[in-house]
Amino acid sequence: MDRLNLLSFTPFRLNRLAAEFSTALTADYARFGIDIPEWRVLATLGMHDGPRSANYVVRCTRTHKSRISRAVGQLTELGLVERQESDDDRREIMLQLTPRGREVYRELVPLLLAREEQLLSGLSAAQRRALDDALLTLEQSLGLMNCQP
């Protein structure tokens, strides 16, 4: 019988690293009263100038729609996100950052980029480029949606 060494199994390793990165970033989100799913919504909307559908956020973040829905509800209560009906389809909900949401986004981004820098500090510039290239290749090969603005 073949045995799987979990610690060398790529999906497990990626998941474990993602969990560590998320844990490290959580303190930064918490300063603004938000959690990981709420940050994902804020970040996705913050990449764009105009509104985006809730389904777009779900597809970009690969987060279950119920978690995104709860996050949007919380962000709406906090006054960071506003909902509106789509002009094209009244059943579709469009989301956008409020002025306060943009302000929180602008305050959080430098903190998170500094934390990312800290987390990646063990890699050389060449290793970072190689990691970025490998991740991009994996994202493309898996058909993940390109959510760039």
Coordinates of C-alpha atoms in Angstrom, one line a residue:
M1 CA 0.0 0.0 0.0
D2 CA 1.3 3.5 -0.9
R3 CA 1.5 6.0 1.9
L4 CA 1.0 9.7 1.6
N5 CA 3.5 11.9 3.3
L6 CA 1.1 14.7 4.2
L7 CA 4.0 17.1 4.9
S8 CA 5.2 16.8 1.3
F9 CA 1.7 16.8 -0.3
T10 CA 1.4 20.1 -2.1
P11 CA -2.3 20.8 -1.4
F12 CA -1.7 20.3 2.3
R13 CA 1.4 22.5 2.3
L14 CA -0.4 25.3 0.4
N15 CA -3.4 25.1 2.8
R16 CA -1.1 25.1 5.8
L17 CA 0.8 28.1 4.6
A18 CA -2.4 29.9 3.7
A19 CA -3.7 29.3 7.3
E20 CA -0.4 30.7 8.7
F21 CA -0.6 33.8 6.5
S22 CA -4.3 34.3 7.4
T23 CA -3.5 34.0 11.1
A24 CA -0.7 36.6 10.8
L25 CA -3.0 39.0 9.0
T26 CA -6.0 38.6 11.3
A27 CA -4.7 41.0 13.9
D28 CA -4.5 43.7 11.3
Y29 CA -8.2 43.1 10.2
A30 CA -9.3 43.0 13.8
R31 CA -8.1 46.5 14.4
F32 CA -10.9 47.6 12.1
G33 CA -13.5 45.2 13.5
I34 CA -13.5 42.9 10.5
D35 CA -12.6 39.2 9.9
I36 CA -11.1 37.3 6.9
P37 CA -14.3 37.0 4.8
E38 CA -15.1 40.6 5.4
W39 CA -11.6 41.6 4.3
R40 CA -12.0 39.5 1.2
V41 CA -15.1 41.5 0.2
L42 CA -13.5 44.8 1.1
A43 CA -10.3 44.0 -0.8
T44 CA -12.2 42.7 -3.9
L45 CA -14.3 45.9 -4.0
G46 CA -11.3 48.1 -3.2
M47 CA -9.5 46.9 -6.4
H48 CA -12.2 48.5 -8.5
D49 CA -13.7 52.0 -8.8
G50 CA -17.3 50.9 -9.6
P51 CA -19.7 48.4 -8.1
R52 CA -19.3 44.6 -8.5
S53 CA -21.8 41.9 -8.0
A54 CA -21.8 39.6 -5.0
N55 CA -21.3 36.7 -7.4
Y56 CA -18.2 38.4 -8.7
V57 CA -16.8 38.5 -5.1
V58 CA -17.7 34.9 -4.6
R59 CA -15.9 33.8 -7.8
C60 CA -12.8 36.0 -7.2
T61 CA -12.3 35.0 -3.6
R62 CA -13.4 31.3 -4.0
T63 CA -15.4 31.8 -0.8
H64 CA -18.8 30.2 -0.3
K65 CA -21.6 32.5 -1.1
S66 CA -23.2 32.1 2.4
R67 CA -19.9 33.4 4.0
I68 CA -19.8 36.3 1.5
S69 CA -23.4 37.1 2.2
R70 CA -22.8 37.2 6.0
A71 CA -19.7 39.3 5.4
V72 CA -21.6 41.8 3.2
G73 CA -24.3 42.0 5.9
Q74 CA -21.7 42.8 8.6
L75 CA -19.8 45.3 6.3
T76 CA -23.2 47.0 5.6
E77 CA -23.9 47.3 9.3
L78 CA -20.4 48.8 9.8
G79 CA -21.1 51.3 7.1
L80 CA -18.3 50.1 4.9
V81 CA -20.3 48.6 2.0
E82 CA -23.5 49.5 0.3
R83 CA -25.8 47.3 -1.7
Q84 CA -27.8 48.3 -4.8
E85 CA -29.9 46.6 -7.4
S86 CA -28.2 46.0 -10.7
D87 CA -29.4 48.2 -13.6
D88 CA -29.3 45.1 -15.9
D89 CA -30.9 42.5 -13.6
R90 CA -33.0 43.5 -10.5
R91 CA -32.3 40.1 -9.0
E92 CA -28.6 40.8 -8.9
I93 CA -27.1 42.7 -6.0
M94 CA -24.3 45.1 -6.7
L95 CA -21.8 46.0 -4.0
Q96 CA -19.5 49.0 -3.6
L97 CA -17.4 50.5 -0.9
T98 CA -18.8 53.5 1.0
P99 CA -16.5 56.5 1.5
R100 CA -15.8 55.1 5.0
G101 CA -15.1 51.7 3.4
R102 CA -12.6 53.3 1.0
E103 CA -11.0 55.0 3.9
V104 CA -10.6 51.7 5.9
Y105 CA -9.3 50.0 2.7
R106 CA -6.7 52.7 2.2
E107 CA -5.6 52.4 5.9
L108 CA -5.5 48.6 5.8
V109 CA -3.6 48.1 2.5
P110 CA -0.2 49.5 3.8
L111 CA -0.5 47.4 7.0
L112 CA -1.2 44.2 5.0
L113 CA 1.6 44.9 2.5
A114 CA 4.0 45.4 5.4
R115 CA 2.8 42.2 7.0
E116 CA 3.2 40.3 3.6
E117 CA 6.8 41.7 3.4
Q118 CA 7.5 40.4 6.8
L119 CA 6.0 37.0 6.0
L120 CA 8.1 36.7 2.8
S121 CA 11.3 38.1 4.3
G122 CA 12.9 34.6 4.3
L123 CA 12.8 34.6 0.5
S124 CA 15.3 36.3 -1.8
A125 CA 13.9 38.5 -4.6
A126 CA 14.5 35.7 -7.1
Q127 CA 12.7 33.2 -4.9
R128 CA 9.8 35.7 -4.6
R129 CA 9.5 36.0 -8.4
A130 CA 9.7 32.3 -8.8
L131 CA 7.0 31.8 -6.2
D132 CA 4.8 34.4 -7.9
D133 CA 5.4 32.7 -11.3
A134 CA 4.6 29.3 -9.9
L135 CA 1.4 30.5 -8.2
L136 CA 0.3 32.3 -11.4
T137 CA 0.9 29.2 -13.4
L138 CA -1.2 27.1 -10.9
E139 CA -4.0 29.6 -10.9
Q140 CA -4.1 29.6 -14.7
S141 CA -3.9 25.8 -15.0
L142 CA -6.8 25.5 -12.5
G143 CA -8.8 28.1 -14.5
L144 CA -9.1 30.5 -11.6
M145 CA -10.8 33.7 -12.6
N146 CA -8.6 36.7 -13.2
C147 CA -10.0 39.4 -11.0
Q148 CA -7.6 42.2 -11.7
P149 CA -9.1 45.6 -12.2

